[in-house]
Amino acid sequence: IDGDLNKKAAGEKAVEFIKDGMVLGLGSGSTVYWTLKKLGELVEQGLNVKGIPSSKRTEGWAKDFNIPLTDFSQVQSMDLAIDGADEIDKDFNLTKGGGGSLVREKIVDANSQKLIIVADQSKLVSQLGKFPLPVEVLPFGWEVTARKISEMGATPVLREREGSVFVSNNGNYILDCDFNLIADPGLLHKELKQLLGVVETGLFINITDTIIISGDKGIEVLHK
Ligand code: DER
């Protein structure tokens, strides 16, 4: 796990927003790892919460930390989701998916009353796009989907891990798409979502309420 002190500080800070009895959306990534670890300590001390994990990796960590889990057959809306991001712009729009969990993250984050993003200061950008945009696509005909995305002006690269094609928790592929700087993330998301074969994009538009940033100025909690 990325031992970066800023990630640990930001991740741990988020537990201050967790109240007894909450149903939580559990995000994914190495910053949220620290949230989960800290939350596990509070559960140990008697805090009563349960959460829906946004990836198999998060599910494993939650089990390691004895955080009670639930699922959408039991709850359809969560009180609070805590997640990470690859980029955060000034409107609190996000690029996510660096860890490959963007689809389940978006389903968990979008179905939570509040979304808190925890991040090191390096994630703050003036415009999204320096980080190649992860797009989850169906494996069937992914080559055609990739070509359609190329025609939109991007350079899609099929994500691989340890020399073989990366397969998401949903059995799909991920194309990392370099669009250069993205002037209108909301519009790009809509255009991509309409493409046959695209499951979901890593653009999280207008769903973030609070960001917790850790960096040279210590920890900052910023509300939209
Ligand atoms: O993949 C994701 O969306 C993760 O949340 C990721 O963006 C955050 O990664 P990090 O907290 O490990 O930097």
mmCIF file of N, CA and C in Angstrom, residues 5-121:
data_model
loop_
_atom_site.group_PDB
_atom_site.id
_atom_site.type_symbol
_atom_site.label_atom_id
_atom_site.label_comp_id
_atom_site.label_asym_id
_atom_site.label_seq_id
_atom_site.Cartn_x
_atom_site.Cartn_y
_atom_site.Cartn_z
ATOM 1 N N LEU A 5 2.357 9.674 3.301
ATOM 2 C CA LEU A 5 1.774 10.250 4.524
ATOM 3 C C LEU A 5 0.554 11.117 4.237
ATOM 4 N N ASN A 6 0.583 11.813 3.095
ATOM 5 C CA ASN A 6 -0.561 12.675 2.765
ATOM 6 C C ASN A 6 -1.822 11.838 2.540
ATOM 7 N N LYS A 7 -1.626 10.693 1.864
ATOM 8 C CA LYS A 7 -2.785 9.841 1.604
ATOM 9 C C LYS A 7 -3.348 9.330 2.926
ATOM 10 N N LYS A 8 -2.429 8.950 3.833
ATOM 11 C CA LYS A 8 -2.854 8.414 5.130
ATOM 12 C C LYS A 8 -3.605 9.482 5.912
ATOM 13 N N ALA A 9 -3.081 10.699 5.911
ATOM 14 C CA ALA A 9 -3.721 11.795 6.667
ATOM 15 C C ALA A 9 -5.107 12.108 6.106
ATOM 16 N N ALA A 10 -5.202 12.194 4.779
ATOM 17 C CA ALA A 10 -6.496 12.508 4.156
ATOM 18 C C ALA A 10 -7.492 11.371 4.396
ATOM 19 N N GLY A 11 -7.016 10.142 4.227
ATOM 20 C CA GLY A 11 -7.900 8.978 4.396
ATOM 21 C C GLY A 11 -8.447 8.904 5.814
ATOM 22 N N GLU A 12 -7.563 9.112 6.791
ATOM 23 C CA GLU A 12 -8.000 8.998 8.188
ATOM 24 C C GLU A 12 -8.950 10.134 8.582
ATOM 25 N N LYS A 13 -8.720 11.314 8.016
ATOM 26 C CA LYS A 13 -9.548 12.498 8.357
ATOM 27 C C LYS A 13 -11.020 12.222 8.048
ATOM 28 N N ALA A 14 -11.262 11.439 7.009
ATOM 29 C CA ALA A 14 -12.648 11.232 6.545
ATOM 30 C C ALA A 14 -13.525 10.536 7.596
ATOM 31 N N VAL A 15 -12.895 9.767 8.499
ATOM 32 C CA VAL A 15 -13.734 9.022 9.455
ATOM 33 C C VAL A 15 -14.458 9.963 10.414
ATOM 34 N N GLU A 16 -13.982 11.217 10.507
ATOM 35 C CA GLU A 16 -14.666 12.199 11.382
ATOM 36 C C GLU A 16 -16.095 12.458 10.908
ATOM 37 N N PHE A 17 -16.354 12.140 9.650
ATOM 38 C CA PHE A 17 -17.694 12.420 9.088
ATOM 39 C C PHE A 17 -18.612 11.204 9.193
ATOM 40 N N ILE A 18 -18.094 10.121 9.761
ATOM 41 C CA ILE A 18 -18.906 8.898 9.869
ATOM 42 C C ILE A 18 -19.620 8.893 11.217
ATOM 43 N N LYS A 19 -20.948 8.749 11.173
ATOM 44 C CA LYS A 19 -21.759 8.755 12.402
ATOM 45 C C LYS A 19 -22.294 7.353 12.678
ATOM 46 N N ASP A 20 -22.540 7.074 13.954
ATOM 47 C CA ASP A 20 -23.065 5.773 14.358
ATOM 48 C C ASP A 20 -24.365 5.471 13.609
ATOM 49 N N GLY A 21 -24.473 4.241 13.120
ATOM 50 C CA GLY A 21 -25.700 3.845 12.442
ATOM 51 C C GLY A 21 -25.689 4.092 10.945
ATOM 52 N N MET A 22 -24.649 4.731 10.418
ATOM 53 C CA MET A 22 -24.596 5.051 8.992
ATOM 54 C C MET A 22 -24.443 3.795 8.137
ATOM 55 N N VAL A 23 -25.018 3.878 6.951
ATOM 56 C CA VAL A 23 -24.748 2.910 5.903
ATOM 57 C C VAL A 23 -23.792 3.603 4.937
ATOM 58 N N LEU A 24 -22.644 2.964 4.679
ATOM 59 C CA LEU A 24 -21.559 3.638 3.973
ATOM 60 C C LEU A 24 -21.312 3.060 2.584
ATOM 61 N N GLY A 25 -20.856 3.924 1.686
ATOM 62 C CA GLY A 25 -20.302 3.475 0.404
ATOM 63 C C GLY A 25 -18.790 3.424 0.597
ATOM 64 N N LEU A 26 -18.199 2.257 0.413
ATOM 65 C CA LEU A 26 -16.759 2.108 0.668
ATOM 66 C C LEU A 26 -16.022 2.191 -0.669
ATOM 67 N N GLY A 27 -15.238 3.246 -0.844
ATOM 68 C CA GLY A 27 -14.534 3.477 -2.099
ATOM 69 C C GLY A 27 -13.340 2.551 -2.277
ATOM 70 N N SER A 28 -12.540 2.864 -3.289
ATOM 71 C CA SER A 28 -11.395 2.003 -3.603
ATOM 72 C C SER A 28 -10.131 2.821 -3.784
ATOM 73 N N GLY A 29 -8.996 2.168 -3.567
ATOM 74 C CA GLY A 29 -7.711 2.834 -3.799
ATOM 75 C C GLY A 29 -6.884 2.949 -2.525
ATOM 76 N N SER A 30 -5.640 3.393 -2.698
ATOM 77 C CA SER A 30 -4.678 3.390 -1.591
ATOM 78 C C SER A 30 -4.911 4.519 -0.586
ATOM 79 N N THR A 31 -5.703 5.523 -0.937
ATOM 80 C CA THR A 31 -6.014 6.573 0.046
ATOM 81 C C THR A 31 -7.159 6.105 0.943
ATOM 82 N N VAL A 32 -8.175 5.538 0.296
ATOM 83 C CA VAL A 32 -9.320 5.004 1.037
ATOM 84 C C VAL A 32 -8.908 3.845 1.947
ATOM 85 N N TYR A 33 -7.825 3.183 1.570
ATOM 86 C CA TYR A 33 -7.302 2.103 2.428
ATOM 87 C C TYR A 33 -7.182 2.596 3.867
ATOM 88 N N TRP A 34 -6.655 3.848 4.027
ATOM 89 C CA TRP A 34 -6.412 4.393 5.364
ATOM 90 C C TRP A 34 -7.731 4.740 6.064
ATOM 91 N N THR A 35 -8.730 5.126 5.297
ATOM 92 C CA THR A 35 -10.062 5.361 5.868
ATOM 93 C C THR A 35 -10.594 4.058 6.459
ATOM 94 N N LEU A 36 -10.478 2.996 5.674
ATOM 95 C CA LEU A 36 -10.996 1.695 6.086
ATOM 96 C C LEU A 36 -10.261 1.169 7.324
ATOM 97 N N LYS A 37 -8.956 1.382 7.326
ATOM 98 C CA LYS A 37 -8.150 0.899 8.455
ATOM 99 C C LYS A 37 -8.565 1.610 9.734
ATOM 100 N N LYS A 38 -8.738 2.930 9.640
ATOM 101 C CA LYS A 38 -9.142 3.746 10.803
ATOM 102 C C LYS A 38 -10.565 3.386 11.220
ATOM 103 N N LEU A 39 -11.435 3.197 10.212
ATOM 104 C CA LEU A 39 -12.831 2.842 10.501
ATOM 105 C C LEU A 39 -12.890 1.511 11.246
ATOM 106 N N GLY A 40 -12.029 0.592 10.854
ATOM 107 C CA GLY A 40 -11.985 -0.712 11.527
ATOM 108 C C GLY A 40 -11.707 -0.561 13.014
ATOM 109 N N GLU A 41 -10.842 0.409 13.347
ATOM 110 C CA GLU A 41 -10.531 0.644 14.766
ATOM 111 C C GLU A 41 -11.771 1.164 15.508
ATOM 112 N N LEU A 42 -12.543 2.018 14.834
ATOM 113 C CA LEU A 42 -13.750 2.580 15.486
ATOM 114 C C LEU A 42 -14.821 1.499 15.642
ATOM 115 N N VAL A 43 -14.887 0.609 14.646
ATOM 116 C CA VAL A 43 -15.848 -0.505 14.740
ATOM 117 C C VAL A 43 -15.469 -1.386 15.937
ATOM 118 N N GLU A 44 -14.189 -1.569 16.081
ATOM 119 C CA GLU A 44 -13.651 -2.361 17.215
ATOM 120 C C GLU A 44 -14.080 -1.739 18.540
ATOM 121 N N GLN A 45 -14.158 -0.387 18.543
ATOM 122 C CA GLN A 45 -14.537 0.333 19.777
ATOM 123 C C GLN A 45 -16.056 0.484 19.901
ATOM 124 N N GLY A 46 -16.816 -0.146 18.969
ATOM 125 C CA GLY A 46 -18.262 -0.160 19.151
ATOM 126 C C GLY A 46 -19.073 0.641 18.152
ATOM 127 N N LEU A 47 -18.402 1.318 17.201
ATOM 128 C CA LEU A 47 -19.170 2.089 16.205
ATOM 129 C C LEU A 47 -20.009 1.123 15.365
ATOM 130 N N ASN A 48 -21.282 1.500 15.186
ATOM 131 C CA ASN A 48 -22.206 0.630 14.465
ATOM 132 C C ASN A 48 -22.413 1.165 13.046
ATOM 133 N N VAL A 49 -21.706 0.560 12.070
ATOM 134 C CA VAL A 49 -21.879 0.950 10.658
ATOM 135 C C VAL A 49 -21.903 -0.314 9.802
ATOM 136 N N LYS A 50 -22.340 -0.150 8.553
ATOM 137 C CA LYS A 50 -22.162 -1.221 7.572
ATOM 138 C C LYS A 50 -21.953 -0.553 6.219
ATOM 139 N N GLY A 51 -21.301 -1.283 5.325
ATOM 140 C CA GLY A 51 -20.940 -0.638 4.062
ATOM 141 C C GLY A 51 -21.049 -1.552 2.857
ATOM 142 N N ILE A 52 -21.230 -0.923 1.701
ATOM 143 C CA ILE A 52 -21.180 -1.649 0.422
ATOM 144 C C ILE A 52 -19.819 -1.355 -0.211
ATOM 145 N N PRO A 53 -19.015 -2.381 -0.473
ATOM 146 C CA PRO A 53 -17.684 -2.171 -1.060
ATOM 147 C C PRO A 53 -17.768 -1.903 -2.568
ATOM 148 N N SER A 54 -16.896 -1.037 -3.067
ATOM 149 C CA SER A 54 -16.937 -0.659 -4.499
ATOM 150 C C SER A 54 -15.915 -1.434 -5.321
ATOM 151 N N SER A 55 -15.320 -2.452 -4.720
ATOM 152 C CA SER A 55 -14.424 -3.345 -5.472
ATOM 153 C C SER A 55 -14.141 -4.572 -4.615
ATOM 154 N N LYS A 56 -13.654 -5.617 -5.270
ATOM 155 C CA LYS A 56 -13.313 -6.842 -4.526
ATOM 156 C C LYS A 56 -12.145 -6.568 -3.583
ATOM 157 N N ARG A 57 -11.254 -5.665 -4.029
ATOM 158 C CA ARG A 57 -10.099 -5.314 -3.202
ATOM 159 C C ARG A 57 -10.570 -4.617 -1.922
ATOM 160 N N THR A 58 -11.538 -3.701 -2.047
ATOM 161 C CA THR A 58 -12.087 -3.015 -0.872
ATOM 162 C C THR A 58 -12.837 -3.998 0.010
ATOM 163 N N GLU A 59 -13.544 -4.936 -0.629
ATOM 164 C CA GLU A 59 -14.261 -5.945 0.149
ATOM 165 C C GLU A 59 -13.272 -6.728 1.015
ATOM 166 N N GLY A 60 -12.126 -7.063 0.424
ATOM 167 C CA GLY A 60 -11.107 -7.804 1.178
ATOM 168 C C GLY A 60 -10.573 -6.998 2.348
ATOM 169 N N TRP A 61 -10.282 -5.717 2.100
ATOM 170 C CA TRP A 61 -9.793 -4.862 3.195
ATOM 171 C C TRP A 61 -10.847 -4.726 4.277
ATOM 172 N N ALA A 62 -12.122 -4.531 3.880
ATOM 173 C CA ALA A 62 -13.192 -4.359 4.879
ATOM 174 C C ALA A 62 -13.286 -5.613 5.754
ATOM 175 N N LYS A 63 -13.134 -6.759 5.130
ATOM 176 C CA LYS A 63 -13.182 -8.009 5.912
ATOM 177 C C LYS A 63 -11.980 -8.099 6.846
ATOM 178 N N ASP A 64 -10.815 -7.685 6.331
ATOM 179 C CA ASP A 64 -9.606 -7.702 7.184
ATOM 180 C C ASP A 64 -9.819 -6.813 8.421
ATOM 181 N N PHE A 65 -10.520 -5.685 8.218
ATOM 182 C CA PHE A 65 -10.707 -4.708 9.299
ATOM 183 C C PHE A 65 -12.031 -4.902 10.038
ATOM 184 N N ASN A 66 -12.707 -6.027 9.754
ATOM 185 C CA ASN A 66 -13.979 -6.353 10.440
ATOM 186 C C ASN A 66 -15.040 -5.252 10.309
ATOM 187 N N ILE A 67 -15.080 -4.615 9.168
ATOM 188 C CA ILE A 67 -16.155 -3.633 8.896
ATOM 189 C C ILE A 67 -17.334 -4.420 8.336
ATOM 190 N N PRO A 68 -18.511 -4.365 9.004
ATOM 191 C CA PRO A 68 -19.663 -5.138 8.515
ATOM 192 C C PRO A 68 -20.051 -4.720 7.095
ATOM 193 N N LEU A 69 -20.370 -5.706 6.281
ATOM 194 C CA LEU A 69 -20.716 -5.421 4.877
ATOM 195 C C LEU A 69 -22.190 -5.676 4.615
ATOM 196 N N THR A 70 -22.730 -4.990 3.627
ATOM 197 C CA THR A 70 -24.096 -5.216 3.174
ATOM 198 C C THR A 70 -24.085 -5.106 1.657
ATOM 199 N N ASP A 71 -25.278 -5.159 1.050
ATOM 200 C CA ASP A 71 -25.315 -5.064 -0.421
ATOM 201 C C ASP A 71 -26.635 -4.424 -0.857
ATOM 202 N N PHE A 72 -26.796 -4.251 -2.138
ATOM 203 C CA PHE A 72 -27.962 -3.527 -2.661
ATOM 204 C C PHE A 72 -29.272 -4.301 -2.524
ATOM 205 N N SER A 73 -29.182 -5.604 -2.166
ATOM 206 C CA SER A 73 -30.445 -6.326 -1.903
ATOM 207 C C SER A 73 -31.002 -5.869 -0.559
ATOM 208 N N GLN A 74 -30.114 -5.315 0.299
ATOM 209 C CA GLN A 74 -30.534 -4.870 1.636
ATOM 210 C C GLN A 74 -30.777 -3.350 1.682
ATOM 211 N N VAL A 75 -29.899 -2.585 1.003
ATOM 212 C CA VAL A 75 -30.046 -1.116 1.024
ATOM 213 C C VAL A 75 -29.946 -0.583 -0.404
ATOM 214 N N GLN A 76 -30.725 0.441 -0.700
ATOM 215 C CA GLN A 76 -30.642 1.003 -2.060
ATOM 216 C C GLN A 76 -30.006 2.391 -2.047
ATOM 217 N N SER A 77 -29.835 2.943 -0.843
ATOM 218 C CA SER A 77 -29.196 4.264 -0.770
ATOM 219 C C SER A 77 -28.332 4.310 0.483
ATOM 220 N N MET A 78 -27.152 4.889 0.323
ATOM 221 C CA MET A 78 -26.244 4.983 1.466
ATOM 222 C C MET A 78 -26.203 6.412 1.983
ATOM 223 N N ASP A 79 -25.826 6.543 3.266
ATOM 224 C CA ASP A 79 -25.757 7.890 3.861
ATOM 225 C C ASP A 79 -24.532 8.645 3.360
ATOM 226 N N LEU A 80 -23.424 7.932 3.251
ATOM 227 C CA LEU A 80 -22.151 8.601 2.961
ATOM 228 C C LEU A 80 -21.218 7.637 2.223
ATOM 229 N N ALA A 81 -20.640 8.138 1.131
ATOM 230 C CA ALA A 81 -19.595 7.360 0.451
ATOM 231 C C ALA A 81 -18.281 8.116 0.601
ATOM 232 N N ILE A 82 -17.212 7.347 0.796
ATOM 233 C CA ILE A 82 -15.871 7.938 0.884
ATOM 234 C C ILE A 82 -15.017 7.235 -0.169
ATOM 235 N N ASP A 83 -14.409 8.022 -1.080
ATOM 236 C CA ASP A 83 -13.701 7.431 -2.199
ATOM 237 C C ASP A 83 -12.478 8.267 -2.551
ATOM 238 N N GLY A 84 -11.661 7.740 -3.428
ATOM 239 C CA GLY A 84 -10.480 8.467 -3.881
ATOM 240 C C GLY A 84 -10.700 9.022 -5.275
ATOM 241 N N ALA A 85 -9.653 9.599 -5.838
ATOM 242 C CA ALA A 85 -9.769 10.126 -7.215
ATOM 243 C C ALA A 85 -8.386 10.206 -7.835
ATOM 244 N N ASP A 86 -8.348 10.201 -9.141
ATOM 245 C CA ASP A 86 -7.078 10.389 -9.842
ATOM 246 C C ASP A 86 -6.828 11.853 -10.167
ATOM 247 N N GLU A 87 -7.917 12.567 -10.450
ATOM 248 C CA GLU A 87 -7.834 14.015 -10.664
ATOM 249 C C GLU A 87 -9.097 14.655 -10.095
ATOM 250 N N ILE A 88 -8.969 15.873 -9.584
ATOM 251 C CA ILE A 88 -10.097 16.651 -9.063
ATOM 252 C C ILE A 88 -9.968 18.067 -9.618
ATOM 253 N N ASP A 89 -11.028 18.529 -10.321
ATOM 254 C CA ASP A 89 -10.920 19.904 -10.859
ATOM 255 C C ASP A 89 -11.612 20.892 -9.934
ATOM 256 N N LYS A 90 -11.614 22.166 -10.316
ATOM 257 C CA LYS A 90 -12.118 23.196 -9.396
ATOM 258 C C LYS A 90 -13.624 23.113 -9.175
ATOM 259 N N ASP A 91 -14.331 22.417 -10.065
ATOM 260 C CA ASP A 91 -15.778 22.210 -9.887
ATOM 261 C C ASP A 91 -16.083 20.913 -9.139
ATOM 262 N N PHE A 92 -15.029 20.283 -8.623
ATOM 263 C CA PHE A 92 -15.156 18.994 -7.912
ATOM 264 C C PHE A 92 -15.553 17.865 -8.863
ATOM 265 N N ASN A 93 -15.344 18.070 -10.167
ATOM 266 C CA ASN A 93 -15.518 16.933 -11.086
ATOM 267 C C ASN A 93 -14.256 16.085 -11.027
ATOM 268 N N LEU A 94 -14.401 14.794 -11.219
ATOM 269 C CA LEU A 94 -13.315 13.854 -10.986
ATOM 270 C C LEU A 94 -12.974 13.034 -12.216
ATOM 271 N N THR A 95 -11.696 12.649 -12.302
ATOM 272 C CA THR A 95 -11.314 11.520 -13.130
ATOM 273 C C THR A 95 -11.037 10.384 -12.161
ATOM 274 N N LYS A 96 -11.690 9.245 -12.399
ATOM 275 C CA LYS A 96 -11.454 8.070 -11.556
ATOM 276 C C LYS A 96 -11.248 6.855 -12.431
ATOM 277 N N GLY A 97 -10.789 5.757 -11.817
ATOM 278 C CA GLY A 97 -10.631 4.530 -12.569
ATOM 279 C C GLY A 97 -9.201 4.041 -12.673
ATOM 280 N N GLY A 98 -8.289 4.797 -12.060
ATOM 281 C CA GLY A 98 -6.879 4.377 -12.090
ATOM 282 C C GLY A 98 -6.693 2.970 -11.539
ATOM 283 N N GLY A 99 -7.553 2.632 -10.564
ATOM 284 C CA GLY A 99 -7.473 1.309 -9.953
ATOM 285 C C GLY A 99 -8.379 0.284 -10.612
ATOM 286 N N GLY A 100 -9.140 0.723 -11.623
ATOM 287 C CA GLY A 100 -9.946 -0.221 -12.377
ATOM 288 C C GLY A 100 -11.320 -0.525 -11.800
ATOM 289 N N SER A 101 -11.762 0.279 -10.795
ATOM 290 C CA SER A 101 -13.037 -0.013 -10.133
ATOM 291 C C SER A 101 -14.117 1.013 -10.456
ATOM 292 N N LEU A 102 -13.934 1.787 -11.525
ATOM 293 C CA LEU A 102 -14.784 2.962 -11.743
ATOM 294 C C LEU A 102 -16.271 2.662 -11.829
ATOM 295 N N VAL A 103 -16.673 1.502 -12.374
ATOM 296 C CA VAL A 103 -18.103 1.228 -12.545
ATOM 297 C C VAL A 103 -18.771 1.023 -11.188
ATOM 298 N N ARG A 104 -18.230 0.124 -10.384
ATOM 299 C CA ARG A 104 -18.825 -0.107 -9.056
ATOM 300 C C ARG A 104 -18.673 1.137 -8.174
ATOM 301 N N GLU A 105 -17.568 1.860 -8.317
ATOM 302 C CA GLU A 105 -17.408 3.103 -7.550
ATOM 303 C C GLU A 105 -18.509 4.089 -7.901
ATOM 304 N N LYS A 106 -18.792 4.233 -9.207
ATOM 305 C CA LYS A 106 -19.809 5.221 -9.579
ATOM 306 C C LYS A 106 -21.190 4.781 -9.085
ATOM 307 N N ILE A 107 -21.480 3.479 -9.143
ATOM 308 C CA ILE A 107 -22.782 2.995 -8.660
ATOM 309 C C ILE A 107 -22.907 3.249 -7.155
ATOM 310 N N VAL A 108 -21.827 2.993 -6.411
ATOM 311 C CA VAL A 108 -21.848 3.240 -4.957
ATOM 312 C C VAL A 108 -21.895 4.739 -4.669
ATOM 313 N N ASP A 109 -21.027 5.504 -5.315
ATOM 314 C CA ASP A 109 -20.935 6.948 -5.031
ATOM 315 C C ASP A 109 -22.225 7.685 -5.414
ATOM 316 N N ALA A 110 -22.787 7.315 -6.561
ATOM 317 C CA ALA A 110 -23.974 8.035 -7.056
ATOM 318 C C ALA A 110 -25.218 7.699 -6.235
ATOM 319 N N ASN A 111 -25.190 6.578 -5.511
ATOM 320 C CA ASN A 111 -26.345 6.173 -4.697
ATOM 321 C C ASN A 111 -26.128 6.475 -3.221
ATOM 322 N N SER A 112 -25.240 7.419 -2.948
ATOM 323 C CA SER A 112 -25.004 7.862 -1.574
ATOM 324 C C SER A 112 -25.473 9.307 -1.437
ATOM 325 N N GLN A 113 -26.041 9.620 -0.256
ATOM 326 C CA GLN A 113 -26.540 10.995 -0.027
ATOM 327 C C GLN A 113 -25.399 12.013 -0.152
ATOM 328 N N LYS A 114 -24.251 11.616 0.407
ATOM 329 C CA LYS A 114 -23.098 12.512 0.379
ATOM 330 C C LYS A 114 -21.877 11.747 -0.129
ATOM 331 N N LEU A 115 -21.022 12.432 -0.886
ATOM 332 C CA LEU A 115 -19.772 11.820 -1.344
ATOM 333 C C LEU A 115 -18.600 12.680 -0.900
ATOM 334 N N ILE A 116 -17.701 12.062 -0.156
ATOM 335 C CA ILE A 116 -16.452 12.711 0.254
ATOM 336 C C ILE A 116 -15.310 12.057 -0.508
ATOM 337 N N ILE A 117 -14.468 12.901 -1.122
ATOM 338 C CA ILE A 117 -13.295 12.397 -1.831
ATOM 339 C C ILE A 117 -12.062 12.709 -0.991
ATOM 340 N N VAL A 118 -11.235 11.720 -0.798
ATOM 341 C CA VAL A 118 -9.997 11.888 -0.033
ATOM 342 C C VAL A 118 -8.805 11.766 -0.982
ATOM 343 N N ALA A 119 -7.879 12.755 -0.887
ATOM 344 C CA ALA A 119 -6.777 12.746 -1.854
ATOM 345 C C ALA A 119 -5.575 13.542 -1.375
ATOM 346 N N ASP A 120 -4.442 13.132 -1.900
ATOM 347 C CA ASP A 120 -3.220 13.922 -1.763
ATOM 348 C C ASP A 120 -3.348 15.148 -2.678
ATOM 349 N N GLN A 121 -2.661 16.229 -2.312
ATOM 350 C CA GLN A 121 -2.781 17.485 -3.072
ATOM 351 C C GLN A 121 -2.430 17.343 -4.559
#
